[in-house]
mmCIF file of C-alpha atoms in Angstrom:
data_model
loop_
_atom_site.group_PDB
_atom_site.id
_atom_site.type_symbol
_atom_site.label_atom_id
_atom_site.label_comp_id
_atom_site.label_asym_id
_atom_site.label_seq_id
_atom_site.Cartn_x
_atom_site.Cartn_y
_atom_site.Cartn_z
ATOM 1 C CA MET A 1 -21.096 22.602 18.956
ATOM 2 C CA GLN A 2 -20.275 22.095 15.281
ATOM 3 C CA ASP A 3 -22.867 20.304 13.112
ATOM 4 C CA LEU A 4 -21.519 16.881 12.082
ATOM 5 C CA GLN A 5 -22.365 17.157 8.404
ATOM 6 C CA SER A 6 -20.795 20.583 7.970
ATOM 7 C CA ALA A 7 -17.721 19.332 9.847
ATOM 8 C CA LYS A 8 -17.465 16.377 7.466
ATOM 9 C CA GLN A 9 -17.789 18.694 4.468
ATOM 10 C CA LEU A 10 -14.971 20.886 5.782
ATOM 11 C CA VAL A 11 -12.609 17.921 6.150
ATOM 12 C CA GLN A 12 -13.606 16.532 2.752
ATOM 13 C CA ALA A 13 -12.785 19.893 1.161
ATOM 14 C CA PHE A 14 -9.467 19.981 3.025
ATOM 15 C CA HIS A 15 -8.570 16.525 1.697
ATOM 16 C CA ALA A 16 -9.605 17.400 -1.847
ATOM 17 C CA ASN A 17 -7.605 20.638 -1.891
ATOM 18 C CA LEU A 18 -4.463 18.880 -0.656
ATOM 19 C CA GLU A 19 -4.613 16.678 -3.761
ATOM 20 C CA VAL A 20 -4.967 19.510 -6.279
ATOM 21 C CA PRO A 21 -1.890 19.369 -8.552
ATOM 22 C CA ASP A 22 0.759 21.922 -7.520
ATOM 23 C CA ALA A 23 -1.310 23.026 -4.510
ATOM 24 C CA ASP A 24 0.697 24.790 -1.814
ATOM 25 C CA PRO A 25 -0.018 22.898 1.445
ATOM 26 C CA ALA A 26 0.497 26.115 3.411
ATOM 27 C CA ASP A 27 -2.310 27.808 1.466
ATOM 28 C CA VAL A 28 -4.576 24.792 1.936
ATOM 29 C CA LEU A 29 -3.975 24.672 5.682
ATOM 30 C CA ARG A 30 -4.450 28.423 6.081
ATOM 31 C CA THR A 31 -7.789 28.113 4.276
ATOM 32 C CA HIS A 32 -9.173 25.246 6.344
ATOM 33 C CA CYS A 33 -7.396 25.420 9.702
ATOM 34 C CA ALA A 34 -7.457 27.813 12.618
ATOM 35 C CA GLU A 35 -4.410 30.026 13.159
ATOM 36 C CA THR A 36 -4.028 28.329 16.543
ATOM 37 C CA LEU A 37 -3.999 24.815 15.038
ATOM 38 C CA THR A 38 -2.363 22.175 17.239
ATOM 39 C CA TRP A 39 -1.134 19.143 15.294
ATOM 40 C CA HIS A 40 -0.099 15.857 16.943
ATOM 41 C CA GLY A 41 2.005 13.596 14.722
ATOM 42 C CA PHE A 42 4.115 10.508 15.152
ATOM 43 C CA HIS A 43 7.826 10.726 15.891
ATOM 44 C CA PRO A 44 9.905 12.443 14.534
ATOM 45 C CA PHE A 45 7.256 15.083 13.702
ATOM 46 C CA ASN A 46 5.581 15.161 17.145
ATOM 47 C CA GLU A 47 3.590 18.279 18.144
ATOM 48 C CA ILE A 48 3.489 21.280 15.804
ATOM 49 C CA LYS A 49 1.662 24.597 16.228
ATOM 50 C CA GLY A 50 0.164 26.668 13.399
ATOM 51 C CA PRO A 51 -0.897 25.864 9.814
ATOM 52 C CA GLU A 52 2.278 27.144 8.135
ATOM 53 C CA ASN A 53 4.515 25.153 10.466
ATOM 54 C CA VAL A 54 2.497 21.968 9.889
ATOM 55 C CA ALA A 55 2.723 22.465 6.132
ATOM 56 C CA ARG A 56 6.461 23.110 6.244
ATOM 57 C CA ALA A 57 7.343 20.300 8.652
ATOM 58 C CA PHE A 58 5.000 17.537 7.424
ATOM 59 C CA TRP A 59 2.918 18.045 4.295
ATOM 60 C CA LYS A 60 5.637 19.526 2.084
ATOM 61 C CA PRO A 61 8.235 16.837 2.951
ATOM 62 C CA LEU A 62 5.571 14.158 2.506
ATOM 63 C CA GLY A 63 4.666 15.519 -0.938
ATOM 64 C CA ARG A 64 8.323 15.580 -1.988
ATOM 65 C CA SER A 65 8.800 11.997 -0.808
ATOM 66 C CA LEU A 66 5.552 10.413 -2.020
ATOM 67 C CA THR A 67 5.008 12.089 -5.372
ATOM 68 C CA SER A 68 1.604 12.025 -7.088
ATOM 69 C CA LEU A 69 0.219 11.651 -3.569
ATOM 70 C CA GLN A 70 -3.242 10.115 -3.354
ATOM 71 C CA ARG A 71 -5.490 9.482 -0.359
ATOM 72 C CA ARG A 72 -7.083 6.032 -0.369
ATOM 73 C CA GLN A 73 -9.651 6.328 2.378
ATOM 74 C CA ASP A 74 -11.341 3.310 3.956
ATOM 75 C CA ILE A 75 -13.130 4.801 6.982
ATOM 76 C CA PHE A 76 -14.667 8.242 7.453
ATOM 77 C CA PHE A 77 -17.025 9.291 10.241
ATOM 78 C CA ALA A 78 -17.690 12.075 12.723
ATOM 79 C CA GLY A 79 -19.084 12.520 16.193
ATOM 80 C CA HIS A 80 -19.225 14.552 19.358
ATOM 81 C CA SER A 81 -16.500 13.382 21.719
ATOM 82 C CA GLU A 82 -17.540 11.772 24.962
ATOM 83 C CA ILE A 83 -14.420 13.295 26.521
ATOM 84 C CA GLY A 84 -15.478 16.681 27.843
ATOM 85 C CA GLY A 85 -19.190 15.896 27.760
ATOM 86 C CA PHE A 86 -19.891 15.659 24.008
ATOM 87 C CA ALA A 87 -19.067 19.338 23.494
ATOM 88 C CA GLU A 88 -16.357 18.845 20.846
ATOM 89 C CA THR A 89 -16.880 17.788 17.220
ATOM 90 C CA TRP A 90 -14.314 15.492 15.618
ATOM 91 C CA VAL A 91 -14.003 14.020 12.122
ATOM 92 C CA VAL A 92 -12.049 10.802 11.586
ATOM 93 C CA SER A 93 -10.366 9.560 8.413
ATOM 94 C CA MET A 94 -8.391 6.324 7.995
ATOM 95 C CA GLY A 95 -6.720 4.542 5.104
ATOM 96 C CA HIS A 96 -3.467 4.861 3.178
ATOM 97 C CA LEU A 97 -1.585 7.761 1.645
ATOM 98 C CA MET A 98 -0.237 6.369 -1.612
ATOM 99 C CA GLY A 99 2.429 7.759 -3.894
ATOM 100 C CA LEU A 100 5.678 7.051 -5.693
ATOM 101 C CA PHE A 101 8.431 6.858 -3.095
ATOM 102 C CA ASP A 102 10.882 9.200 -4.837
ATOM 103 C CA ALA A 103 12.768 10.930 -1.991
ATOM 104 C CA PRO A 104 13.651 10.057 1.606
ATOM 105 C CA LEU A 105 11.090 10.585 4.351
ATOM 106 C CA ALA A 106 12.357 10.865 7.936
ATOM 107 C CA GLY A 107 15.556 9.218 6.709
ATOM 108 C CA ILE A 108 13.789 6.217 5.135
ATOM 109 C CA PRO A 109 15.426 5.588 1.731
ATOM 110 C CA PRO A 110 13.195 5.864 -1.354
ATOM 111 C CA THR A 111 12.446 2.981 -3.688
ATOM 112 C CA GLY A 112 11.128 4.787 -6.754
ATOM 113 C CA LYS A 113 8.156 2.431 -6.501
ATOM 114 C CA ILE A 114 4.597 2.722 -5.302
ATOM 115 C CA ALA A 115 4.344 3.007 -1.513
ATOM 116 C CA MET A 116 1.410 3.083 0.868
ATOM 117 C CA LEU A 117 1.641 4.846 4.219
ATOM 118 C CA ARG A 118 -1.005 3.743 6.722
ATOM 119 C CA TYR A 119 -2.622 6.759 8.369
ATOM 120 C CA CYS A 120 -5.450 7.751 10.653
ATOM 121 C CA GLU A 121 -6.361 11.319 11.523
ATOM 122 C CA PHE A 122 -8.740 12.962 13.962
ATOM 123 C CA HIS A 123 -9.732 16.577 13.253
ATOM 124 C CA ARG A 124 -11.452 18.726 15.852
ATOM 125 C CA VAL A 125 -13.681 21.211 14.065
ATOM 126 C CA ALA A 126 -14.731 24.447 15.752
ATOM 127 C CA GLU A 127 -16.246 27.597 14.245
ATOM 128 C CA GLY A 128 -15.866 26.277 10.719
ATOM 129 C CA ARG A 129 -12.130 25.534 10.989
ATOM 130 C CA ILE A 130 -9.915 22.582 11.878
ATOM 131 C CA ALA A 131 -8.638 23.566 15.310
ATOM 132 C CA GLU A 132 -6.729 20.436 16.319
ATOM 133 C CA THR A 133 -5.444 17.352 14.496
ATOM 134 C CA ALA A 134 -4.063 13.981 15.487
ATOM 135 C CA MET A 135 -2.244 12.679 12.392
ATOM 136 C CA PHE A 136 -0.894 9.184 13.094
ATOM 137 C CA PHE A 137 1.053 7.242 10.443
ATOM 138 C CA ASP A 138 2.926 3.954 10.438
ATOM 139 C CA LEU A 139 6.505 4.828 9.441
ATOM 140 C CA PRO A 140 7.788 1.297 10.227
ATOM 141 C CA HIS A 141 5.278 0.133 7.600
ATOM 142 C CA LEU A 142 7.032 2.395 5.088
ATOM 143 C CA MET A 143 10.419 1.028 6.240
ATOM 144 C CA GLU A 144 9.287 -2.510 5.442
ATOM 145 C CA GLN A 145 8.306 -1.409 1.943
ATOM 146 C CA ALA A 146 11.821 0.015 1.554
ATOM 147 C CA GLY A 147 13.352 -3.334 2.476
ATOM 148 C CA LEU A 148 14.194 -2.405 6.070
ATOM 149 C CA HIS A 149 13.153 -4.548 9.018
ATOM 150 C CA PRO A 150 13.490 -2.454 12.180
ATOM 151 C CA PHE A 151 11.658 -4.858 14.489
ATOM 152 C CA PRO A 152 12.909 -8.451 14.200
ATOM 153 C CA GLY A 153 10.533 -9.929 16.768
ATOM 154 C CA GLN A 154 7.157 -9.196 15.159
ATOM 155 C CA THR A 155 4.706 -11.719 16.599
ATOM 156 C CA ALA A 156 1.860 -11.314 14.086
ATOM 157 C CA GLN A 157 1.682 -10.569 10.337
ATOM 158 C CA HIS A 158 2.832 -7.524 8.363
ATOM 159 C CA LEU A 159 0.325 -6.471 5.687
ATOM 160 C CA VAL A 160 -0.870 -3.552 3.625
ATOM 161 C CA GLN A 161 -4.091 -3.477 5.553
ATOM 162 C CA PRO A 162 -7.548 -3.489 4.012
ATOM 163 C CA GLY A 163 -10.548 -1.472 5.067
ATOM 164 C CA PRO A 164 -13.642 -2.979 6.692
ATOM 165 C CA ARG A 165 -14.782 -6.399 5.631
ATOM 166 C CA SER A 166 -18.275 -4.908 5.358
ATOM 167 C CA HIS A 167 -17.098 -2.221 2.877
ATOM 168 C CA ASP A 168 -19.343 0.362 4.544
ATOM 169 C CA GLY A 169 -16.845 2.550 6.378
ATOM 170 C CA LEU A 170 -17.306 5.828 4.477
ATOM 171 C CA LEU A 171 -20.076 7.534 6.445
ATOM 172 C CA PHE A 172 -20.540 10.640 4.349
ATOM 173 C CA ALA A 173 -24.300 10.686 5.029
ATOM 174 C CA PRO A 174 -25.918 11.126 8.474
ATOM 175 C CA GLN A 175 -26.248 7.979 10.568
ATOM 176 C CA PRO A 176 -28.966 6.997 13.077
ATOM 177 C CA ALA A 177 -28.014 8.423 16.455
ATOM 178 C CA ARG A 178 -28.984 5.218 18.255
ATOM 179 C CA GLU A 179 -26.439 3.171 16.282
ATOM 180 C CA GLY A 180 -23.605 5.445 17.351
ATOM 181 C CA GLU A 181 -24.736 5.348 20.977
ATOM 182 C CA THR A 182 -24.753 1.538 20.894
ATOM 183 C CA THR A 183 -21.284 1.434 19.357
ATOM 184 C CA LEU A 184 -19.859 3.861 21.900
ATOM 185 C CA ALA A 185 -21.375 1.884 24.769
ATOM 186 C CA LEU A 186 -19.662 -1.270 23.481
ATOM 187 C CA ILE A 187 -16.304 0.510 23.242
ATOM 188 C CA ASN A 188 -16.676 1.801 26.788
ATOM 189 C CA SER A 189 -17.487 -1.712 27.979
ATOM 190 C CA MET A 190 -14.360 -3.028 26.253
ATOM 191 C CA ILE A 191 -12.196 -0.315 27.839
ATOM 192 C CA ALA A 192 -13.567 -1.156 31.279
ATOM 193 C CA ASN A 193 -13.091 -4.895 30.797
ATOM 194 C CA LEU A 194 -9.605 -4.816 29.243
ATOM 195 C CA GLY A 195 -8.089 -1.615 30.495
ATOM 196 C CA GLN A 196 -6.611 -2.708 33.824
ATOM 197 C CA TRP A 197 -5.550 -6.345 33.185
ATOM 198 C CA ASN A 198 -7.135 -7.602 36.408
ATOM 199 C CA SER A 199 -10.524 -9.128 35.527
ATOM 200 C CA GLY A 200 -9.749 -12.544 37.017
ATOM 201 C CA LEU A 201 -10.827 -14.246 33.767
ATOM 202 C CA SER A 202 -8.590 -15.974 31.263
ATOM 203 C CA LEU A 203 -7.412 -13.586 28.559
ATOM 204 C CA GLU A 204 -9.561 -15.298 25.925
ATOM 205 C CA ASP A 205 -12.703 -15.168 28.087
ATOM 206 C CA GLU A 206 -11.982 -11.559 28.971
ATOM 207 C CA LEU A 207 -11.885 -10.744 25.257
ATOM 208 C CA ARG A 208 -15.103 -12.657 24.590
ATOM 209 C CA LEU A 209 -17.027 -10.192 26.748
ATOM 210 C CA ASP A 210 -16.882 -7.615 23.954
ATOM 211 C CA TRP A 211 -15.145 -9.103 20.899
ATOM 212 C CA ALA A 212 -16.452 -11.381 18.164
ATOM 213 C CA GLU A 213 -14.812 -14.804 18.090
ATOM 214 C CA ASN A 214 -13.494 -14.109 14.569
ATOM 215 C CA MET A 215 -12.232 -10.640 15.425
ATOM 216 C CA LEU A 216 -9.686 -8.955 13.171
ATOM 217 C CA TRP A 217 -6.949 -6.908 14.858
ATOM 218 C CA TRP A 218 -5.040 -4.770 12.375
ATOM 219 C CA GLY A 219 -1.971 -3.836 14.408
ATOM 220 C CA PRO A 220 0.997 -1.624 13.549
ATOM 221 C CA THR A 221 4.091 -2.867 11.773
ATOM 222 C CA GLY A 222 6.441 -4.297 14.357
ATOM 223 C CA ILE A 223 3.535 -6.079 16.035
ATOM 224 C CA GLY A 224 1.412 -7.053 13.043
ATOM 225 C CA ALA A 225 -2.134 -8.110 12.266
ATOM 226 C CA THR A 226 -3.893 -11.115 13.764
ATOM 227 C CA TYR A 227 -7.232 -12.925 13.475
ATOM 228 C CA THR A 228 -9.570 -14.686 15.956
ATOM 229 C CA ILE A 229 -9.575 -14.345 19.727
ATOM 230 C CA PRO A 230 -7.173 -17.256 20.372
ATOM 231 C CA ARG A 231 -4.588 -16.029 17.849
ATOM 232 C CA TYR A 232 -4.895 -12.426 19.034
ATOM 233 C CA ALA A 233 -4.247 -13.597 22.584
ATOM 234 C CA GLN A 234 -1.292 -15.690 21.413
ATOM 235 C CA GLN A 235 0.228 -13.258 18.910
ATOM 236 C CA HIS A 236 -0.264 -9.895 20.574
ATOM 237 C CA SER A 237 -2.247 -9.424 23.759
ATOM 238 C CA GLY A 238 -0.563 -12.212 25.690
ATOM 239 C CA PRO A 239 3.012 -11.238 24.701
ATOM 240 C CA PHE A 240 2.216 -7.573 25.335
ATOM 241 C CA ARG A 241 0.936 -8.199 28.852
ATOM 242 C CA ALA A 242 3.891 -10.470 29.568
ATOM 243 C CA ALA A 243 6.320 -7.702 28.549
ATOM 244 C CA PHE A 244 4.838 -4.870 30.601
ATOM 245 C CA SER A 245 3.908 -4.070 34.176
ATOM 246 C CA GLU A 246 2.620 -1.035 36.081
ATOM 247 C CA ARG A 247 0.214 -0.074 33.310
ATOM 248 C CA SER A 248 -1.409 3.307 33.877
ATOM 249 C CA LYS A 249 -5.079 4.040 33.411
ATOM 250 C CA THR A 250 -6.287 4.845 29.898
ATOM 251 C CA SER A 251 -6.497 8.537 28.988
ATOM 252 C CA HIS A 252 -8.063 9.854 25.790
ATOM 253 C CA VAL A 253 -8.152 13.253 24.115
ATOM 254 C CA ALA A 254 -11.193 12.237 22.050
ATOM 255 C CA ARG A 255 -13.540 9.240 21.977
ATOM 256 C CA LEU A 256 -16.522 9.152 19.623
ATOM 257 C CA ALA A 257 -18.756 6.964 17.494
ATOM 258 C CA GLU A 258 -21.052 7.224 14.499
ATOM 259 C CA GLY A 259 -23.066 4.354 13.104
ATOM 260 C CA HIS A 260 -21.160 1.090 13.537
ATOM 261 C CA TYR A 261 -17.768 2.822 13.812
ATOM 262 C CA ALA A 262 -15.924 4.324 16.740
ATOM 263 C CA GLY A 263 -12.474 5.558 17.595
ATOM 264 C CA PHE A 264 -10.295 7.256 20.160
ATOM 265 C CA PHE A 265 -6.822 8.649 20.538
ATOM 266 C CA GLY A 266 -4.563 9.558 23.423
ATOM 267 C CA TRP A 267 -1.467 11.713 23.708
ATOM 268 C CA PRO A 268 -0.412 9.434 25.302
ATOM 269 C CA ASN A 269 -3.055 6.742 25.775
ATOM 270 C CA PHE A 270 -1.251 5.100 28.668
ATOM 271 C CA SER A 271 2.167 4.297 30.042
ATOM 272 C CA ALA A 272 3.711 1.027 31.211
ATOM 273 C CA ARG A 273 7.078 -0.277 32.364
ATOM 274 C CA LEU A 274 8.967 -2.633 30.024
ATOM 275 C CA THR A 275 9.944 -5.548 32.260
ATOM 276 C CA GLY A 276 10.190 -8.287 29.623
ATOM 277 C CA PRO A 277 11.306 -8.684 25.991
ATOM 278 C CA PHE A 278 9.067 -6.965 23.428
ATOM 279 C CA MET A 279 9.176 -6.973 19.619
ATOM 280 C CA GLY A 280 12.484 -8.842 19.662
ATOM 281 C CA LEU A 281 14.164 -6.239 21.838
ATOM 282 C CA PRO A 282 15.188 -6.735 25.477
ATOM 283 C CA ALA A 283 13.554 -5.339 28.601
ATOM 284 C CA THR A 284 14.815 -1.978 29.818
ATOM 285 C CA GLY A 285 12.975 -1.636 33.102
ATOM 286 C CA GLU A 286 11.923 1.841 31.977
ATOM 287 C CA THR A 287 8.421 3.287 31.829
ATOM 288 C CA GLY A 288 7.345 4.359 28.363
ATOM 289 C CA GLU A 289 4.310 6.105 26.929
ATOM 290 C CA PHE A 290 2.058 4.873 24.144
ATOM 291 C CA ARG A 291 0.549 7.305 21.658
ATOM 292 C CA VAL A 292 -2.341 5.328 20.192
ATOM 293 C CA ILE A 293 -5.284 5.593 17.829
ATOM 294 C CA ASP A 294 -7.849 2.794 17.819
ATOM 295 C CA ILE A 295 -10.628 2.504 15.239
ATOM 296 C CA TYR A 296 -13.415 -0.060 15.727
ATOM 297 C CA ARG A 297 -16.182 -1.631 13.689
ATOM 298 C CA ARG A 298 -19.160 -3.080 15.586
ATOM 299 C CA GLU A 299 -21.107 -6.007 14.184
ATOM 300 C CA GLY A 300 -24.214 -6.757 16.209
ATOM 301 C CA ASP A 301 -23.250 -6.571 19.873
ATOM 302 C CA LYS A 302 -19.515 -7.342 19.424
ATOM 303 C CA ILE A 303 -16.390 -5.670 18.081
ATOM 304 C CA ALA A 304 -15.585 -7.290 14.739
ATOM 305 C CA GLU A 305 -12.548 -5.276 13.588
ATOM 306 C CA ASN A 306 -9.975 -2.983 15.165
ATOM 307 C CA TRP A 307 -7.329 -0.878 13.420
ATOM 308 C CA ILE A 308 -4.486 0.305 15.665
ATOM 309 C CA PHE A 309 -1.830 2.976 15.250
ATOM 310 C CA ILE A 310 0.930 3.044 17.878
ATOM 311 C CA ASP A 311 3.884 5.418 17.713
ATOM 312 C CA LEU A 312 6.457 2.681 18.228
ATOM 313 C CA LEU A 313 9.328 4.943 17.153
ATOM 314 C CA HIS A 314 8.440 7.333 19.981
ATOM 315 C CA PHE A 315 8.048 4.504 22.475
ATOM 316 C CA TRP A 316 11.414 2.956 21.658
ATOM 317 C CA LYS A 317 13.216 6.290 21.579
ATOM 318 C CA GLY A 318 11.988 6.785 25.139
ATOM 319 C CA GLN A 319 13.555 3.422 25.945
ATOM 320 C CA GLY A 320 16.918 4.562 24.550
ATOM 321 C CA VAL A 321 16.516 2.860 21.139
ATOM 322 C CA ASP A 322 16.467 5.402 18.276
ATOM 323 C CA ILE A 323 15.238 3.388 15.297
ATOM 324 C CA LEU A 324 15.550 6.263 12.817
ATOM 325 C CA ALA A 325 19.157 6.912 13.797
ATOM 326 C CA GLN A 326 19.949 3.294 12.894
ATOM 327 C CA LEU A 327 18.755 3.584 9.291
ATOM 328 C CA PRO A 328 21.513 2.848 6.730
ATOM 329 C CA GLN A 329 22.014 6.367 5.403
ATOM 330 C CA ASN A 330 22.275 7.704 8.944
ATOM 331 C CA ASP A 331 24.982 5.197 9.883
ATOM 332 C CA PRO A 332 28.340 7.027 10.038
ATOM 333 C CA ALA A 333 30.067 3.798 9.014
#
């Protein structure tokens, strides 16, 4: 099992080398990643195998699109994943990738102006190399910055999202083991209480079991951010539950905590059938899968903040709605 501090140092070096001027991403990935690297990215990048392929398909196009690329990191922590019995070591990074939007990315037209792409990544470190990565990024957020509005029915607020209110999310130093255990136990309680939508409590009282009254929920573009339990219930959780049925059980690839921070991701997290309108689009009756990353900050014995990344482009494509194909430059008219 990889030591947490050495795993953090590996990922920090990887990040730093990606930002070296004129660095070749393929060289950087070959240096820091295993030859058998598996990379999970949002649609249209999806799953990629091997460092060179990841560099060619994602990092090089990203660098051409967002020039003078800079990582603005808000949360950084590591842990041994509960999934699989704490045998795997993962390092988590979350924030924005910032640059000058000078060339199209995934068909999104450039602005020539500063742009910030929300991201969160999980890196599994084994034998001194990054062996697996989940790299999630909010492309609809970039669309909004380009003046496009792919989801007309957003129920909460679109924002360039800040880091933790406590400004303590960069856990470069070791953290007390007990704090991470407490945080992970709270996240597991929340999953058990919210995961199946059948507690018998009101939605607000169900949330109050694990969430602070003034919780902050930093959702993806297309859904938006919301604040306090009542507004979260009104602006996201309630509409989401009303739109879906036949929700599957939650399934995670990794779930870990360090200090007051925790996170998980699934590929997919769960599936559900769209039986009502969602995000301004009509019901399809089809089952779709949700690729999700959740990052949490614990304050005392409650969850105070939650940052969420959902591959909405993948979900809607599975429903027969190809958002990227509808972008202006892809319109044959």
